[in-house]
């Protein structure tokens, strides 16, 4: 009997760990098999009663889950596991079965209470996302559950998923290593003009308002300081990085294709967009570049909730000469957060 009980317990634990709807339905053949074994060994009557209760609770659990489950909002396995723990946590298995019967019978008050308890249980389970973003709202699951009067538990994507997706895109763009290297702490300020840049960048990152613009001298740390701003803002906003030469070429190559339209939509609507090296390498950008830049700049210019960071080798006067509509919009939005570095080879740290 002891061996039988041990093996029965092991099998029962395995069934608990593999809960799906199909495991709730025990066939009559299985019930008969257990009864026959009990007749051969009268001392197993207690085991028989325990197993019958277990079987009844499993079948009942399936019915309870079907009553609670909102199709399409939560996976059946998640609901079943949570409800199973709930019923098993009651005083005795018999009491759990009693409560289960009340739920199946349609006790509205009790059913709502169980649904609310189920939401609390589901929201207390920690997630497994380890991308560096720690979210106390979803415990790094990427979603949470809320209780809806008409539907019961409903799964909702957490707000942190926008940030996680933004960080995934940054990693895919190849900027992630640069973000670890280019921070405010690693920005060296031996000269007064560098101290001024760092102070302005920190002020903008702490309280973003309008756009941030830095243009001029090659190798003066423009990308470094903008990347540091982007990293600080990524703690509170979804961010997007755009290396002008690469992204503009991709968009123009698929201008009227779904890929190009989707990419442009992402850039237009990113809460924080960093445009790195605007009009890089061209004394006079092509008309295609100008059309693309105006469409993007103008869209973000018209929505004051969107923050834009721009670095370029050109000064504002250069941009206005290239295209007054583009340059003037950047000038207006970047008032108070604008740094211009006139050509001075002594400021190029790459040559030192």
Tab-separated table of C-alpha atoms in Angstrom:
chain	number	residue	atom	x	y	z
A	1	UNK	CA	0.000	0.000	0.000
A	2	UNK	CA	2.876	2.392	0.817
A	3	UNK	CA	4.444	1.771	-2.599
A	4	UNK	CA	1.071	2.168	-4.251
A	5	UNK	CA	0.474	5.432	-2.380
A	6	UNK	CA	3.923	6.762	-3.330
A	7	UNK	CA	3.506	5.939	-7.008
A	8	UNK	CA	-0.041	7.325	-6.969
A	9	UNK	CA	1.232	10.541	-5.385
A	10	UNK	CA	3.979	10.888	-7.997
A	11	UNK	CA	1.496	10.350	-10.818
A	12	UNK	CA	-0.872	12.858	-9.251
A	13	UNK	CA	1.890	15.488	-9.011
A	14	UNK	CA	2.716	14.943	-12.657
A	15	UNK	CA	-0.937	15.475	-13.577
A	16	UNK	CA	-0.977	18.721	-11.573
A	17	UNK	CA	2.067	20.051	-13.411
A	18	UNK	CA	0.550	19.327	-16.824
A	19	UNK	CA	-2.852	20.933	-16.383
A	20	UNK	CA	-4.748	21.500	-19.631
A	21	UNK	CA	-8.416	21.121	-20.331
A	22	UNK	CA	-8.092	17.564	-21.604
A	23	UNK	CA	-6.503	16.387	-18.349
A	24	UNK	CA	-9.600	17.368	-16.377
A	25	UNK	CA	-11.772	14.683	-17.936
A	26	UNK	CA	-11.146	11.280	-16.326
A	27	UNK	CA	-12.651	8.337	-18.154
A	28	UNK	CA	-14.973	5.835	-16.523
A	29	UNK	CA	-12.446	3.125	-17.380
A	30	UNK	CA	-9.851	4.823	-15.185
A	31	UNK	CA	-12.305	5.102	-12.285
A	32	UNK	CA	-13.174	1.410	-12.617
A	33	UNK	CA	-9.489	0.470	-12.636
A	34	UNK	CA	-8.921	2.247	-9.310
A	35	UNK	CA	-11.979	0.621	-7.720
A	36	UNK	CA	-10.830	-2.856	-8.763
A	37	UNK	CA	-7.423	-2.246	-7.201
A	38	UNK	CA	-9.079	-1.088	-3.985
A	39	UNK	CA	-11.204	-4.268	-3.769
A	40	UNK	CA	-8.082	-6.406	-3.927
A	41	UNK	CA	-6.529	-4.401	-1.128
A	42	UNK	CA	-9.112	-3.193	1.443
A	43	UNK	CA	-6.452	-1.133	3.198
A	44	UNK	CA	-6.408	1.145	0.158
A	45	UNK	CA	-9.945	2.418	0.772
A	46	UNK	CA	-8.639	5.722	2.117
A	47	UNK	CA	-6.453	6.066	-0.939
A	48	UNK	CA	-9.470	5.303	-3.135
A	49	UNK	CA	-11.567	8.007	-1.488
A	50	UNK	CA	-8.712	10.498	-1.800
A	51	UNK	CA	-8.284	9.720	-5.477
A	52	UNK	CA	-11.988	9.984	-6.152
A	53	UNK	CA	-11.957	13.417	-4.531
A	54	UNK	CA	-8.966	14.374	-6.628
A	55	UNK	CA	-10.723	13.216	-9.778
A	56	UNK	CA	-13.871	15.073	-8.852
A	57	UNK	CA	-11.870	18.243	-8.150
A	58	UNK	CA	-10.088	18.007	-11.509
A	59	UNK	CA	-13.326	17.532	-13.455
A	60	UNK	CA	-14.928	20.337	-11.446
A	61	UNK	CA	-11.924	22.541	-12.010
A	62	UNK	CA	-12.400	22.212	-15.753
A	63	UNK	CA	-15.976	23.405	-15.445
A	64	UNK	CA	-14.980	26.314	-13.188
A	65	UNK	CA	-12.271	27.398	-15.613
A	66	UNK	CA	-14.671	27.244	-18.531
A	67	UNK	CA	-17.040	29.482	-16.586
A	68	UNK	CA	-14.315	31.981	-15.653
A	69	UNK	CA	-12.310	31.970	-18.865
A	70	UNK	CA	-12.866	34.807	-21.316
A	71	UNK	CA	-12.069	33.357	-24.717
A	72	UNK	CA	-9.188	35.169	-26.360
A	73	UNK	CA	-8.177	37.253	-23.330
A	74	UNK	CA	-6.189	34.735	-21.274
A	75	UNK	CA	-4.650	31.419	-22.194
A	76	UNK	CA	-6.552	28.435	-20.785
A	77	UNK	CA	-3.433	26.986	-19.163
A	78	UNK	CA	-2.813	30.187	-17.181
A	79	UNK	CA	-6.388	30.318	-15.922
A	80	UNK	CA	-6.438	26.648	-15.008
A	81	UNK	CA	-3.216	26.785	-13.029
A	82	UNK	CA	-4.302	29.867	-11.109
A	83	UNK	CA	-7.770	28.500	-10.298
A	84	UNK	CA	-6.287	25.128	-9.366
A	85	UNK	CA	-3.988	26.788	-6.816
A	86	UNK	CA	-6.918	28.820	-5.539
A	87	UNK	CA	-9.196	25.825	-4.934
A	88	UNK	CA	-6.356	23.721	-3.509
A	89	UNK	CA	-5.535	26.547	-1.107
A	90	UNK	CA	-8.896	26.225	0.644
A	91	UNK	CA	-9.193	24.456	4.004
A	92	UNK	CA	-9.785	20.942	2.644
A	93	UNK	CA	-10.193	19.318	-0.733
A	94	UNK	CA	-13.841	18.560	0.071
A	95	UNK	CA	-14.451	22.224	0.909
A	96	UNK	CA	-12.739	23.207	-2.347
A	97	UNK	CA	-15.098	20.902	-4.257
A	98	UNK	CA	-18.055	22.438	-2.412
A	99	UNK	CA	-16.969	25.948	-3.411
A	100	UNK	CA	-16.369	24.728	-6.959
A	101	UNK	CA	-19.919	23.412	-7.221
A	102	UNK	CA	-21.243	26.791	-6.087
A	103	UNK	CA	-19.213	28.501	-8.798
A	104	UNK	CA	-20.435	26.146	-11.510
A	105	UNK	CA	-24.004	26.552	-10.272
A	106	UNK	CA	-23.716	30.268	-10.943
A	107	UNK	CA	-23.152	31.952	-7.559
A	108	UNK	CA	-22.598	35.420	-9.019
A	109	UNK	CA	-21.060	37.071	-5.940
A	110	UNK	CA	-18.673	34.196	-5.307
A	111	UNK	CA	-17.787	33.966	-8.994
A	112	UNK	CA	-16.827	37.662	-9.092
A	113	UNK	CA	-14.803	37.239	-5.916
A	114	UNK	CA	-12.884	34.336	-7.428
A	115	UNK	CA	-12.286	36.269	-10.657
A	116	UNK	CA	-10.873	39.224	-8.726
A	117	UNK	CA	-8.706	36.896	-6.684
A	118	UNK	CA	-7.552	35.288	-9.912
A	119	UNK	CA	-6.470	38.686	-11.281
A	120	UNK	CA	-4.464	39.347	-8.102
A	121	UNK	CA	-2.819	35.933	-8.353
A	122	UNK	CA	-1.913	36.389	-12.008
A	123	UNK	CA	-0.500	39.882	-11.409
A	124	UNK	CA	1.683	38.672	-8.534
A	125	UNK	CA	3.684	36.277	-10.707
A	126	UNK	CA	7.081	37.702	-11.813
A	127	UNK	CA	8.057	37.705	-15.472
A	128	UNK	CA	11.229	36.564	-17.183
A	129	UNK	CA	12.172	39.595	-19.276
A	130	UNK	CA	15.782	40.603	-18.573
A	131	UNK	CA	16.441	43.372	-21.096
A	132	UNK	CA	17.585	45.858	-18.450
A	133	UNK	CA	14.177	47.511	-17.953
A	134	UNK	CA	12.666	46.863	-14.523
A	135	UNK	CA	8.922	47.489	-14.503
A	136	UNK	CA	7.115	47.345	-11.124
A	137	UNK	CA	3.692	47.428	-12.801
A	138	UNK	CA	3.935	44.115	-14.692
A	139	UNK	CA	6.894	42.604	-12.763
A	140	UNK	CA	8.700	42.260	-16.119
A	141	UNK	CA	6.058	40.058	-17.730
A	142	UNK	CA	5.260	42.647	-20.408
A	143	UNK	CA	1.549	42.466	-19.592
A	144	UNK	CA	-0.843	42.549	-16.659
A	145	UNK	CA	-4.449	41.595	-15.969
A	146	UNK	CA	-7.359	43.814	-15.065
A	147	UNK	CA	-10.823	42.857	-13.929
A	148	UNK	CA	-13.677	43.814	-16.254
A	149	UNK	CA	-17.227	43.485	-14.918
A	150	UNK	CA	-18.558	42.002	-18.153
A	151	UNK	CA	-15.607	39.812	-19.102
A	152	UNK	CA	-13.690	38.950	-15.933
A	153	UNK	CA	-9.855	38.836	-16.190
A	154	UNK	CA	-8.550	40.591	-19.306
A	155	UNK	CA	-4.909	40.697	-20.393
A	156	UNK	CA	-3.467	44.157	-21.169
A	157	UNK	CA	-0.052	44.968	-22.659
A	158	UNK	CA	2.043	46.959	-20.185
A	159	UNK	CA	3.243	50.463	-21.033
A	160	UNK	CA	6.834	49.246	-20.603
A	161	UNK	CA	6.568	47.256	-23.843
A	162	UNK	CA	6.948	50.449	-25.894
A	163	UNK	CA	10.267	51.116	-24.143
A	164	UNK	CA	11.354	47.508	-24.533
A	165	UNK	CA	10.589	47.617	-28.250
A	166	UNK	CA	12.510	50.886	-28.567
A	167	UNK	CA	15.543	49.375	-26.831
A	168	UNK	CA	15.296	46.311	-29.085
A	169	UNK	CA	15.392	48.553	-32.142
A	170	UNK	CA	18.378	50.451	-30.762
A	171	UNK	CA	20.204	47.180	-30.188
A	172	UNK	CA	19.343	46.104	-33.737
A	173	UNK	CA	20.634	49.422	-35.128
A	174	UNK	CA	24.045	48.789	-33.588
A	175	UNK	CA	23.819	51.803	-31.248
A	176	UNK	CA	23.562	49.732	-28.050
A	177	UNK	CA	27.371	49.415	-27.541
A	178	UNK	CA	27.698	53.160	-28.164
A	179	UNK	CA	24.999	53.899	-25.573
A	180	UNK	CA	26.977	51.952	-22.977
A	181	UNK	CA	30.128	53.860	-23.915
A	182	UNK	CA	28.768	57.354	-24.658
A	183	UNK	CA	27.298	58.628	-21.404
A	184	UNK	CA	27.412	61.911	-19.511
A	185	UNK	CA	29.978	60.372	-17.148
A	186	UNK	CA	32.368	59.477	-19.980
A	187	UNK	CA	32.066	62.853	-21.732
A	188	UNK	CA	35.332	64.653	-21.022
A	189	UNK	CA	35.220	68.394	-20.310
A	190	UNK	CA	38.770	69.798	-20.096
A	191	UNK	CA	37.658	72.985	-21.889
A	192	UNK	CA	34.986	75.558	-21.141
A	193	UNK	CA	33.093	74.942	-24.391
A	194	UNK	CA	32.787	71.234	-23.543
A	195	UNK	CA	31.508	72.081	-20.059
A	196	UNK	CA	28.891	74.295	-21.689
A	197	UNK	CA	27.766	71.469	-23.984
A	198	UNK	CA	27.518	68.983	-21.090
A	199	UNK	CA	25.527	71.416	-18.950
A	200	UNK	CA	23.049	72.154	-21.750
A	201	UNK	CA	22.633	68.446	-22.557
A	202	UNK	CA	22.001	67.488	-18.919
A	203	UNK	CA	19.464	70.284	-18.570
A	204	UNK	CA	17.559	69.078	-21.632
A	205	UNK	CA	17.679	65.412	-20.558
A	206	UNK	CA	16.343	66.281	-17.094
A	207	UNK	CA	13.533	68.469	-18.428
A	208	UNK	CA	12.954	67.915	-22.175
A	209	UNK	CA	11.212	70.832	-23.844
A	210	UNK	CA	11.195	71.287	-27.598
A	211	UNK	CA	14.146	70.001	-29.634
A	212	UNK	CA	17.876	69.706	-28.984
A	213	UNK	CA	20.235	70.777	-31.764
A	214	UNK	CA	24.009	70.586	-31.989
A	215	UNK	CA	25.840	71.353	-35.215
A	216	UNK	CA	29.215	72.309	-36.590
A	217	UNK	CA	32.792	71.134	-36.071
A	218	UNK	CA	33.625	67.539	-36.974
A	219	UNK	CA	34.874	65.303	-34.137
A	220	UNK	CA	33.729	67.612	-31.319
A	221	UNK	CA	31.627	64.965	-29.528
A	222	UNK	CA	28.241	65.795	-31.034
A	223	UNK	CA	27.166	62.144	-31.407
A	224	UNK	CA	28.502	61.337	-27.935
A	225	UNK	CA	26.466	64.036	-26.190
A	226	UNK	CA	23.284	63.276	-28.163
A	227	UNK	CA	23.604	59.560	-27.459
A	228	UNK	CA	23.955	60.359	-23.747
A	229	UNK	CA	20.746	62.414	-23.902
A	230	UNK	CA	18.983	59.579	-25.719
A	231	UNK	CA	20.038	57.115	-23.041
A	232	UNK	CA	18.713	59.320	-20.236
A	233	UNK	CA	15.386	59.870	-22.002
A	234	UNK	CA	15.035	56.130	-22.713
A	235	UNK	CA	14.382	55.633	-18.996
A	236	UNK	CA	11.031	57.408	-19.391
A	237	UNK	CA	10.185	57.432	-23.101
A	238	UNK	CA	10.323	55.079	-26.084
A	239	UNK	CA	13.268	56.340	-28.144
A	240	UNK	CA	14.274	55.917	-31.795
A	241	UNK	CA	17.696	56.348	-33.391
A	242	UNK	CA	18.077	57.407	-37.040
A	243	UNK	CA	21.468	57.467	-38.758
A	244	UNK	CA	20.492	59.834	-41.568
A	245	UNK	CA	22.545	58.388	-44.430
A	246	UNK	CA	21.507	54.778	-43.811
A	247	UNK	CA	17.831	55.289	-42.941
A	248	UNK	CA	17.163	57.870	-45.651
A	249	UNK	CA	18.629	55.531	-48.269
A	250	UNK	CA	16.372	52.695	-47.057
A	251	UNK	CA	13.270	54.874	-47.163
A	252	UNK	CA	14.018	56.242	-50.638
A	253	UNK	CA	14.686	52.735	-51.963
A	254	UNK	CA	11.224	51.636	-50.779
A	255	UNK	CA	9.444	54.972	-51.012
A	256	UNK	CA	6.012	53.671	-52.017
A	257	UNK	CA	6.450	50.158	-50.647
A	258	UNK	CA	4.976	48.947	-47.315
A	259	UNK	CA	8.462	48.787	-45.780
A	260	UNK	CA	9.215	52.410	-46.602
A	261	UNK	CA	5.810	53.633	-45.425
A	262	UNK	CA	6.134	51.708	-42.150
A	263	UNK	CA	9.649	52.974	-41.508
A	264	UNK	CA	8.619	56.567	-42.151
A	265	UNK	CA	5.609	56.213	-39.849
A	266	UNK	CA	7.868	54.943	-37.043
A	267	UNK	CA	10.239	57.876	-37.435
A	268	UNK	CA	7.438	60.428	-37.578
A	269	UNK	CA	5.673	59.165	-34.468
A	270	UNK	CA	8.541	58.149	-32.180
A	271	UNK	CA	8.113	60.011	-28.853
A	272	UNK	CA	11.868	60.710	-28.923
A	273	UNK	CA	13.813	60.676	-32.203
A	274	UNK	CA	17.555	61.217	-32.571
A	275	UNK	CA	18.601	62.155	-36.140
A	276	UNK	CA	22.343	61.589	-36.314
A	277	UNK	CA	24.467	63.399	-38.960
A	278	UNK	CA	21.654	65.148	-40.839
A	279	UNK	CA	22.693	65.767	-44.485
A	280	UNK	CA	26.037	64.100	-43.821
A	281	UNK	CA	28.625	64.346	-46.588
A	282	UNK	CA	26.644	66.465	-49.031
A	283	UNK	CA	27.345	70.125	-49.725
A	284	UNK	CA	23.967	70.265	-51.392
A	285	UNK	CA	21.528	67.403	-50.603
A	286	UNK	CA	19.498	65.917	-53.430
A	287	UNK	CA	15.896	66.949	-53.936
A	288	UNK	CA	14.873	63.485	-52.730
A	289	UNK	CA	16.772	64.062	-49.460
A	290	UNK	CA	15.175	67.479	-49.037
A	291	UNK	CA	11.673	66.109	-49.640
A	292	UNK	CA	12.246	63.321	-47.130
A	293	UNK	CA	13.746	65.650	-44.510
A	294	UNK	CA	10.926	68.184	-44.864
A	295	UNK	CA	8.214	65.520	-44.546
A	296	UNK	CA	9.796	64.162	-41.372
A	297	UNK	CA	10.790	67.495	-39.803
A	298	UNK	CA	7.463	69.168	-40.600
A	299	UNK	CA	5.414	66.285	-39.166
A	300	UNK	CA	7.312	66.416	-35.878
A	301	UNK	CA	7.311	70.235	-35.911
A	302	UNK	CA	3.497	70.198	-35.912
A	303	UNK	CA	3.286	67.896	-32.870
A	304	UNK	CA	4.767	69.561	-29.787
A	305	UNK	CA	4.590	66.334	-27.773
A	306	UNK	CA	7.349	64.778	-29.902
A	307	UNK	CA	10.956	65.385	-28.849
A	308	UNK	CA	13.650	65.540	-31.544
A	309	UNK	CA	17.438	65.503	-31.131
A	310	UNK	CA	19.532	66.523	-34.145
A	311	UNK	CA	23.280	66.418	-34.729
A	312	UNK	CA	24.875	67.606	-37.958
A	313	UNK	CA	28.132	68.973	-39.326
A	314	UNK	CA	26.204	71.988	-40.617
A	315	UNK	CA	25.360	75.160	-38.727
A	316	UNK	CA	21.810	76.504	-38.657
A	317	UNK	CA	22.669	79.168	-41.232
A	318	UNK	CA	23.906	76.388	-43.530
A	319	UNK	CA	20.645	74.473	-43.121
A	320	UNK	CA	18.594	77.586	-43.826
A	321	UNK	CA	20.601	78.240	-46.995
A	322	UNK	CA	20.074	74.625	-48.088
A	323	UNK	CA	16.319	74.741	-47.415
A	324	UNK	CA	14.758	77.594	-45.479
A	325	UNK	CA	11.613	75.614	-44.597
A	326	UNK	CA	13.653	72.845	-42.954
A	327	UNK	CA	16.259	75.089	-41.303
A	328	UNK	CA	13.768	77.580	-39.871
A	329	UNK	CA	11.649	74.845	-38.321
A	330	UNK	CA	14.695	73.341	-36.599
A	331	UNK	CA	15.758	76.821	-35.432
A	332	UNK	CA	12.345	77.588	-33.928
A	333	UNK	CA	11.903	74.286	-32.121
A	334	UNK	CA	15.459	74.234	-30.709
A	335	UNK	CA	15.365	77.676	-29.078
A	336	UNK	CA	16.968	77.394	-25.651
A	337	UNK	CA	18.573	74.021	-26.484
A	338	UNK	CA	20.847	74.913	-29.368
A	339	UNK	CA	24.632	74.536	-29.622
A	340	UNK	CA	26.664	75.640	-32.652
A	341	UNK	CA	30.375	74.889	-32.991
A	342	UNK	CA	32.140	76.965	-35.621
A	343	UNK	CA	34.887	75.197	-37.610
A	344	UNK	CA	37.987	74.849	-35.425
A	345	UNK	CA	40.341	71.915	-35.987
A	346	UNK	CA	41.635	72.187	-32.408
A	347	UNK	CA	38.240	70.870	-31.241
A	348	UNK	CA	38.497	67.646	-33.243
A	349	UNK	CA	39.375	65.077	-30.555
A	350	UNK	CA	39.863	62.351	-33.185
A	351	UNK	CA	43.097	63.987	-34.354
A	352	UNK	CA	44.563	64.233	-30.852
